[in-house]
Structures are given as structure tokens and as C-alpha cells.
mmCIF file of C-alpha atoms and ligand atoms in Angstrom:
data_model
loop_
_atom_site.group_PDB
_atom_site.id
_atom_site.type_symbol
_atom_site.label_atom_id
_atom_site.label_comp_id
_atom_site.label_asym_id
_atom_site.label_seq_id
_atom_site.Cartn_x
_atom_site.Cartn_y
_atom_site.Cartn_z
ATOM 1 C CA UNK Z 1 136.576 146.554 130.998
ATOM 2 C CA UNK Z 2 137.075 143.519 128.647
ATOM 3 C CA UNK Z 3 138.275 140.894 130.912
ATOM 4 C CA UNK Z 4 136.706 137.706 130.359
ATOM 5 C CA UNK Z 5 134.276 137.121 132.916
ATOM 6 C CA UNK Z 6 133.516 133.498 133.694
ATOM 7 C CA UNK Z 7 130.082 131.739 133.396
ATOM 8 C CA UNK Z 8 129.779 128.686 136.118
ATOM 9 C CA UNK Z 9 126.141 126.826 134.657
ATOM 10 C CA UNK Z 10 124.439 125.594 137.675
ATOM 11 C CA UNK Z 11 122.946 122.257 136.511
ATOM 12 C CA UNK Z 12 120.672 121.470 139.799
ATOM 13 C CA UNK Z 13 117.823 121.592 138.069
ATOM 14 C CA UNK Z 14 118.253 119.145 135.663
ATOM 15 C CA UNK Z 15 118.246 116.902 138.211
ATOM 16 C CA UNK Z 16 115.294 118.237 139.690
ATOM 17 C CA UNK Z 17 113.655 117.061 136.541
ATOM 18 C CA UNK Z 18 115.029 113.829 136.600
ATOM 19 C CA UNK Z 19 114.151 113.345 140.495
ATOM 20 C CA UNK Z 20 110.299 114.127 139.304
ATOM 21 C CA UNK Z 21 110.262 110.491 138.061
ATOM 22 C CA UNK Z 22 112.685 109.179 139.667
ATOM 23 C CA UNK Z 23 114.603 107.419 136.988
ATOM 24 C CA UNK Z 24 117.920 108.538 134.964
ATOM 25 C CA UNK Z 25 116.661 110.875 132.969
ATOM 26 C CA UNK Z 26 117.329 113.672 132.139
ATOM 27 C CA UNK Z 27 121.117 112.859 132.941
ATOM 28 C CA UNK Z 28 123.138 115.593 134.600
ATOM 29 C CA UNK Z 29 126.303 114.042 132.859
ATOM 30 C CA UNK Z 30 124.468 114.781 129.266
ATOM 31 C CA UNK Z 31 124.261 118.184 130.745
ATOM 32 C CA UNK Z 32 127.763 118.742 132.286
ATOM 33 C CA UNK Z 33 129.463 117.880 128.609
ATOM 34 C CA UNK Z 34 127.072 120.205 126.931
ATOM 35 C CA UNK Z 35 127.494 123.083 129.204
ATOM 36 C CA UNK Z 36 131.669 121.902 128.737
ATOM 37 C CA UNK Z 37 131.478 121.923 124.910
ATOM 38 C CA UNK Z 38 130.072 125.318 124.418
ATOM 39 C CA UNK Z 39 132.005 127.093 126.433
ATOM 40 C CA UNK Z 40 130.793 127.118 130.028
ATOM 41 C CA UNK Z 41 133.799 128.372 132.447
ATOM 42 C CA UNK Z 42 132.766 125.664 135.343
ATOM 43 C CA UNK Z 43 130.208 123.638 136.629
ATOM 44 C CA UNK Z 44 128.256 124.435 140.098
ATOM 45 C CA UNK Z 45 126.027 121.901 141.838
ATOM 46 C CA UNK Z 46 124.573 122.206 145.450
ATOM 47 C CA UNK Z 47 124.296 118.794 147.379
ATOM 48 C CA UNK Z 48 121.038 119.795 149.698
ATOM 49 C CA UNK Z 49 120.554 118.239 152.759
ATOM 50 C CA UNK Z 50 117.514 117.152 151.581
ATOM 51 C CA UNK Z 51 118.683 115.776 148.416
ATOM 52 C CA UNK Z 52 116.245 117.428 146.547
ATOM 53 C CA UNK Z 53 118.027 118.007 143.185
ATOM 54 C CA UNK Z 54 121.763 116.598 143.347
ATOM 55 C CA UNK Z 55 122.365 113.317 145.394
ATOM 56 C CA UNK Z 56 125.570 111.955 146.586
ATOM 57 C CA UNK Z 57 126.289 109.544 143.749
ATOM 58 C CA UNK Z 58 126.129 112.613 141.240
ATOM 59 C CA UNK Z 59 129.021 113.960 142.566
ATOM 60 C CA UNK Z 60 131.381 111.657 141.040
ATOM 61 C CA UNK Z 61 129.385 111.388 137.739
ATOM 62 C CA UNK Z 62 129.666 115.383 136.771
ATOM 63 C CA UNK Z 63 133.392 114.749 137.581
ATOM 64 C CA UNK Z 64 133.438 111.942 135.397
ATOM 65 C CA UNK Z 65 131.717 114.498 132.512
ATOM 66 C CA UNK Z 66 133.581 117.604 132.537
ATOM 67 C CA UNK Z 67 137.175 118.562 132.838
ATOM 68 C CA UNK Z 68 135.700 121.729 134.020
ATOM 69 C CA UNK Z 69 136.452 123.112 137.587
ATOM 70 C CA UNK Z 70 133.624 121.950 139.690
ATOM 71 C CA UNK Z 71 131.974 124.312 142.108
ATOM 72 C CA UNK Z 72 130.152 122.442 145.277
ATOM 73 C CA UNK Z 73 127.596 124.747 147.001
ATOM 74 C CA UNK Z 74 127.152 123.552 150.595
ATOM 75 C CA UNK Z 75 125.949 124.281 153.728
ATOM 76 C CA UNK Z 76 127.914 124.378 156.958
ATOM 77 C CA UNK Z 77 127.450 121.106 158.569
ATOM 78 C CA UNK Z 78 129.688 118.479 159.370
ATOM 79 C CA UNK Z 79 127.796 116.285 156.851
ATOM 80 C CA UNK Z 80 128.245 118.399 153.852
ATOM 81 C CA UNK Z 81 131.880 119.268 155.282
ATOM 82 C CA UNK Z 82 133.244 115.657 155.432
ATOM 83 C CA UNK Z 83 131.693 115.119 151.862
ATOM 84 C CA UNK Z 84 133.486 118.016 150.630
ATOM 85 C CA UNK Z 85 136.597 116.966 152.250
ATOM 86 C CA UNK Z 86 136.440 113.364 150.255
ATOM 87 C CA UNK Z 87 135.402 115.059 147.169
ATOM 88 C CA UNK Z 88 137.720 117.671 147.162
ATOM 89 C CA UNK Z 89 136.021 120.412 144.624
ATOM 90 C CA UNK Z 90 137.833 122.699 143.002
ATOM 91 C CA UNK Z 91 135.742 125.332 144.594
ATOM 92 C CA UNK Z 92 133.544 125.097 147.725
ATOM 93 C CA UNK Z 93 130.874 127.385 148.392
ATOM 94 C CA UNK Z 94 129.241 127.834 151.442
ATOM 95 C CA UNK Z 95 125.567 128.846 151.455
ATOM 96 C CA UNK Z 96 122.585 129.224 154.031
ATOM 97 C CA UNK Z 97 120.643 126.263 154.041
ATOM 98 C CA UNK Z 98 116.899 125.840 155.542
ATOM 99 C CA UNK Z 99 114.870 122.970 154.872
ATOM 100 C CA UNK Z 100 111.920 124.586 154.227
ATOM 101 C CA UNK Z 101 113.098 127.322 151.351
ATOM 102 C CA UNK Z 102 112.535 126.869 147.857
ATOM 103 C CA UNK Z 103 116.091 128.118 146.917
ATOM 104 C CA UNK Z 104 119.024 129.853 148.975
ATOM 105 C CA UNK Z 105 117.154 133.030 150.206
ATOM 106 C CA UNK Z 106 119.749 135.346 151.532
ATOM 107 C CA UNK Z 107 123.585 135.301 151.945
ATOM 108 C CA UNK Z 108 125.295 133.321 154.654
ATOM 109 C CA UNK Z 109 125.405 135.694 157.731
ATOM 110 C CA UNK Z 110 129.201 135.089 158.095
ATOM 111 C CA UNK Z 111 129.438 137.858 160.598
ATOM 112 C CA UNK Z 112 126.892 136.358 162.593
ATOM 113 C CA UNK Z 113 128.018 132.958 162.153
ATOM 114 C CA UNK Z 114 132.124 133.190 162.537
ATOM 115 C CA UNK Z 115 132.607 130.976 165.052
ATOM 116 C CA UNK Z 116 130.822 128.673 162.853
ATOM 117 C CA UNK Z 117 132.053 129.208 159.477
ATOM 118 C CA UNK Z 118 135.599 129.807 160.713
ATOM 119 C CA UNK Z 119 136.479 126.094 160.812
ATOM 120 C CA UNK Z 120 134.316 125.184 158.052
ATOM 121 C CA UNK Z 121 136.651 127.424 155.578
ATOM 122 C CA UNK Z 122 139.909 125.936 157.438
ATOM 123 C CA UNK Z 123 138.775 122.452 156.570
ATOM 124 C CA UNK Z 124 137.865 122.770 152.974
ATOM 125 C CA UNK Z 125 141.000 124.999 152.292
ATOM 126 C CA UNK Z 126 142.540 122.073 153.926
ATOM 127 C CA UNK Z 127 141.172 119.739 151.423
ATOM 128 C CA UNK Z 128 142.559 121.873 148.647
ATOM 129 C CA UNK Z 129 139.304 123.681 147.711
ATOM 130 C CA UNK Z 130 139.121 127.542 147.042
ATOM 131 C CA UNK Z 131 137.025 128.652 149.461
ATOM 132 C CA UNK Z 132 133.966 131.073 148.438
ATOM 133 C CA UNK Z 133 131.516 132.529 150.715
ATOM 134 C CA UNK Z 134 127.729 133.368 149.339
ATOM 135 C CA UNK Z 135 126.703 136.660 151.029
ATOM 136 C CA UNK Z 136 124.706 139.719 151.152
ATOM 137 C CA UNK Z 137 126.714 142.473 149.383
ATOM 138 C CA UNK Z 138 127.098 143.904 152.373
ATOM 139 C CA UNK Z 139 130.559 145.543 153.614
ATOM 140 C CA UNK Z 140 130.338 144.076 156.803
ATOM 141 C CA UNK Z 141 129.806 140.891 155.498
ATOM 142 C CA UNK Z 142 133.032 141.315 153.260
ATOM 143 C CA UNK Z 143 135.279 142.395 155.882
ATOM 144 C CA UNK Z 144 134.251 139.048 157.847
ATOM 145 C CA UNK Z 145 135.037 137.189 154.988
ATOM 146 C CA UNK Z 146 138.659 138.741 154.754
ATOM 147 C CA UNK Z 147 138.971 138.194 158.418
ATOM 148 C CA UNK Z 148 138.017 134.333 157.741
ATOM 149 C CA UNK Z 149 140.626 134.125 154.762
ATOM 150 C CA UNK Z 150 138.249 133.461 151.946
ATOM 151 C CA UNK Z 151 139.672 133.705 148.541
ATOM 152 C CA UNK Z 152 136.422 134.257 147.019
ATOM 153 C CA UNK Z 153 132.749 135.556 147.937
ATOM 154 C CA UNK Z 154 129.682 135.395 145.650
ATOM 155 C CA UNK Z 155 127.213 137.958 146.018
ATOM 156 C CA UNK Z 156 123.559 136.987 146.336
ATOM 157 C CA UNK Z 157 121.877 138.782 143.408
ATOM 158 C CA UNK Z 158 118.569 137.346 144.783
ATOM 159 C CA UNK Z 159 117.162 140.566 145.948
ATOM 160 C CA UNK Z 160 118.293 142.327 142.714
ATOM 161 C CA UNK Z 161 116.611 139.751 140.561
ATOM 162 C CA UNK Z 162 113.068 140.064 142.667
ATOM 163 C CA UNK Z 163 112.792 144.113 142.173
ATOM 164 C CA UNK Z 164 113.753 143.291 138.738
ATOM 165 C CA UNK Z 165 110.749 141.176 138.557
ATOM 166 C CA UNK Z 166 108.738 143.611 140.367
ATOM 167 C CA UNK Z 167 109.872 146.034 138.034
ATOM 168 C CA UNK Z 168 110.979 148.296 141.120
ATOM 169 C CA UNK Z 169 113.458 150.696 139.226
ATOM 170 C CA UNK Z 170 114.748 152.784 141.921
ATOM 171 C CA UNK Z 171 114.894 149.532 143.774
ATOM 172 C CA UNK Z 172 116.983 147.583 141.214
ATOM 173 C CA UNK Z 173 119.366 150.623 140.807
ATOM 174 C CA UNK Z 174 120.002 150.855 144.801
ATOM 175 C CA UNK Z 175 120.446 146.951 144.810
ATOM 176 C CA UNK Z 176 122.744 147.384 141.415
ATOM 177 C CA UNK Z 177 124.698 149.956 143.634
ATOM 178 C CA UNK Z 178 125.326 147.793 146.343
ATOM 179 C CA UNK Z 179 126.534 144.652 144.296
ATOM 180 C CA UNK Z 180 128.860 147.385 142.600
ATOM 181 C CA UNK Z 181 130.371 148.881 145.738
ATOM 182 C CA UNK Z 182 130.839 144.803 147.523
ATOM 183 C CA UNK Z 183 132.579 144.105 144.506
ATOM 184 C CA UNK Z 184 134.860 146.976 144.687
ATOM 185 C CA UNK Z 185 135.016 146.180 148.492
ATOM 186 C CA UNK Z 186 136.463 142.616 148.363
ATOM 187 C CA UNK Z 187 138.665 143.383 145.336
ATOM 188 C CA UNK Z 188 140.315 146.033 147.241
ATOM 189 C CA UNK Z 189 140.947 143.562 150.248
ATOM 190 C CA UNK Z 190 141.885 140.608 147.656
ATOM 191 C CA UNK Z 191 138.898 139.033 147.432
ATOM 192 C CA UNK Z 192 137.909 137.667 144.220
ATOM 193 C CA UNK Z 193 134.003 138.746 143.786
ATOM 194 C CA UNK Z 194 131.422 136.416 142.040
ATOM 195 C CA UNK Z 195 127.832 137.214 141.895
ATOM 196 C CA UNK Z 196 124.415 135.135 141.045
ATOM 197 C CA UNK Z 197 120.751 133.739 141.729
ATOM 198 C CA UNK Z 198 117.941 134.508 139.989
ATOM 199 C CA UNK Z 199 120.030 136.129 136.869
ATOM 200 C CA UNK Z 200 118.227 135.991 133.493
ATOM 201 C CA UNK Z 201 118.787 136.918 129.742
ATOM 202 C CA UNK Z 202 117.059 140.371 130.958
ATOM 203 C CA UNK Z 203 118.520 141.101 133.884
ATOM 204 C CA UNK Z 204 122.013 139.770 133.504
ATOM 205 C CA UNK Z 205 123.453 143.179 131.673
ATOM 206 C CA UNK Z 206 124.162 145.377 134.465
ATOM 207 C CA UNK Z 207 125.325 142.747 136.803
ATOM 208 C CA UNK Z 208 128.482 141.389 134.366
ATOM 209 C CA UNK Z 209 129.088 145.210 133.568
ATOM 210 C CA UNK Z 210 130.343 145.067 137.124
ATOM 211 C CA UNK Z 211 134.289 145.293 136.236
ATOM 212 C CA UNK Z 212 135.224 143.848 139.441
ATOM 213 C CA UNK Z 213 133.302 140.608 139.182
ATOM 214 C CA UNK Z 214 135.133 137.593 137.742
ATOM 215 C CA UNK Z 215 132.609 134.921 137.732
ATOM 216 C CA UNK Z 216 128.662 134.572 137.079
ATOM 217 C CA UNK Z 217 126.814 131.092 138.317
ATOM 218 C CA UNK Z 218 123.621 130.852 136.877
ATOM 219 C CA UNK Z 219 121.280 127.680 137.263
ATOM 220 C CA UNK Z 220 117.656 127.857 137.007
ATOM 221 C CA UNK Z 221 116.957 130.488 134.310
ATOM 222 C CA UNK Z 222 119.220 128.509 131.878
ATOM 223 C CA UNK Z 223 117.894 124.999 132.355
ATOM 224 C CA UNK Z 224 114.410 126.645 132.275
ATOM 225 C CA UNK Z 225 115.330 128.415 128.672
ATOM 226 C CA UNK Z 226 116.601 125.007 127.888
ATOM 227 C CA UNK Z 227 113.115 123.680 127.480
ATOM 228 C CA UNK Z 228 112.468 125.649 125.162
ATOM 229 C CA UNK Z 229 115.671 125.939 123.103
ATOM 230 C CA UNK Z 230 118.066 123.653 124.190
ATOM 231 C CA UNK Z 231 120.693 123.834 126.700
ATOM 232 C CA UNK Z 232 123.607 124.413 123.874
ATOM 233 C CA UNK Z 233 121.743 127.426 122.943
ATOM 234 C CA UNK Z 234 120.498 128.961 126.397
ATOM 235 C CA UNK Z 235 124.389 128.829 127.422
ATOM 236 C CA UNK Z 236 125.485 130.618 124.101
ATOM 237 C CA UNK Z 237 123.154 133.318 124.306
ATOM 238 C CA UNK Z 238 123.463 133.960 128.195
ATOM 239 C CA UNK Z 239 127.468 133.965 127.152
ATOM 240 C CA UNK Z 240 126.828 136.544 124.398
ATOM 241 C CA UNK Z 241 124.882 138.881 126.629
ATOM 242 C CA UNK Z 242 127.587 138.713 129.368
ATOM 243 C CA UNK Z 243 130.229 139.633 126.601
ATOM 244 C CA UNK Z 244 128.102 142.356 125.323
ATOM 245 C CA UNK Z 245 128.029 143.941 128.588
ATOM 246 C CA UNK Z 246 131.723 143.850 129.232
ATOM 247 C CA UNK Z 247 132.506 145.133 125.520
HETATM 248 N N1 PXP V 301 124.963 130.981 143.313
HETATM 249 C C1 PXP V 301 124.370 130.312 145.008
HETATM 250 C C2 PXP V 301 125.477 130.140 145.719
HETATM 251 C C3 PXP V 301 123.251 129.806 144.545
HETATM 252 O O1 PXP V 301 123.062 128.930 145.620
HETATM 253 C C4 PXP V 301 122.464 129.532 143.453
HETATM 254 C C5 PXP V 301 121.038 128.804 143.483
HETATM 255 O O2 PXP V 301 121.267 127.008 143.508
HETATM 256 C C6 PXP V 301 123.120 130.168 142.250
HETATM 257 C C7 PXP V 301 124.030 131.013 142.467
HETATM 258 C C8 PXP V 301 122.032 129.966 141.061
HETATM 259 O O3 PXP V 301 121.228 130.799 141.383
HETATM 260 P P1 PXP V 301 119.578 130.617 139.881
HETATM 261 O O4 PXP V 301 119.296 129.087 140.102
HETATM 262 O O5 PXP V 301 118.727 131.604 140.556
HETATM 263 O O6 PXP V 301 120.490 131.143 138.746
#
């Protein structure tokens, strides 16, 4: 189990800090450059409907700053898909989005929203992007992802992270089991499983050790940690912990 587990660095919250003062600092281009230099495998950005962090003009700025594949997280709306079709990111990750939420709560219910998600998947696939669906680690959602023709699913680790924070050992183990089963189920169906949300130095190991996972997307913790140690050091440490879990 030594296969390289990719690390996608989500730089949304560099933009959150920038937007707190409305200026240009800290610059997301610099964050993308640093992540590229220190071995990230991809850059993830989420253009939310309310533009609370990444803004429209940031898309091309990030593209200009890195040669890494860009993973654009997007809601299943005509506005976002139209932007995605023009931007043509390497990967398009469909996520649920509610204006009132602080962050993406829960996975996209692709089983319940099949009729909305199907044309969205087709449009981004036709635009040349690798489509990913951000879902709960649930076999029903994975079966529908296969019907939808998604080449990638990203498993939501938010519940796992919350249980970890609460010190609920039995809950953590149960959620980890769900993640492992979901990753294996996806791989069996020919879908590449990724995972992310709420991952930290403390809780990344058991997730990174799930052998079928090909990529983790990590944002908030890395940017928060960067305040203390710098972005490069934060990414390098996360990278080392992921490698350790796979060794
Ligand atoms: N993956 C997806 C699909 C997300 O929406 C997010 C949050 O933007 C993340 C991963 C990263 O989560 P966190 O910022 O908690 O590391």
C-alpha cells in the first residue's frame, strides 16, 4: 500500500482572509505558487454562489499561477456550470451549497437529485473536465454515481472529523468503516475515490491509510496552520503524515 496519495490543497481561505479587508493581500496566486513548489498535486477552489472567498476573477489568476491540475468545486446551478464550461477546470467537483451554511455540510444527494445532477455531469464532461461528485460514504450514492457516469467521487469526511473532535472513539471507528467500504465499493465500480473535509494533522492518518483512496482535498486546517508555521511547512507536514500512513 505505497501508492502515492495525491494531496489537493484548497486555497479558498486565503481568499477569505483577503476578503476580510477587501484588498489584495494575502494573494491566492502566491498560495498557489507555494503549494505548487512544495509538492501539492492539485489546487482546489470553490466558487460559491455568494462569492464569500474565491471570486470570478480568481479563476484565471489561479490558472496563471500554477501548472497543477485545478479542481473547481461548484454547485449544481446553471450559473456555475456556465462558468465551469468556460473555465474548463481539470476536475469539476459538484457539491451541495446552501447560502446559510458556514461550509459544505453533508454530501450531494445524487440519488435524490439524479435528474438535476445528470445534465450537470454531462455538461462538465463535454467541457472536458473530470467530473467528481462530493457524496456521503453511502453505497446507494455510489451506485447512482456510477449510473451518472462520474469517473470520481469525493467522500465527505466531515462527520468523521466531527466525531474525532468530540472524542467519540466508537463513532470515529464506525465512520471510518463506512469510508473504507465506500472507497472499496467505488473502486469496484471503476470510480476513483477521493476524500476530504475537516482533515487535520491529527485525524488524517486513518483516512490516508484507506488503500483505494487516490486523493485527499484539504483546506481550512492547512491555511489555519499556515498562520503559525507558513503554508509551505504546513503542506510539507501534511504530505509527510499522508506518506507515513501509506508506508
Ligand atoms: N472537499 C470538498 C468537496 C469541500 O467542499 C471542502 C471544503 O471546501 C474540502 C474538501 C476541504 O475541506 P476543509 O477545508 O475542511 O479541509
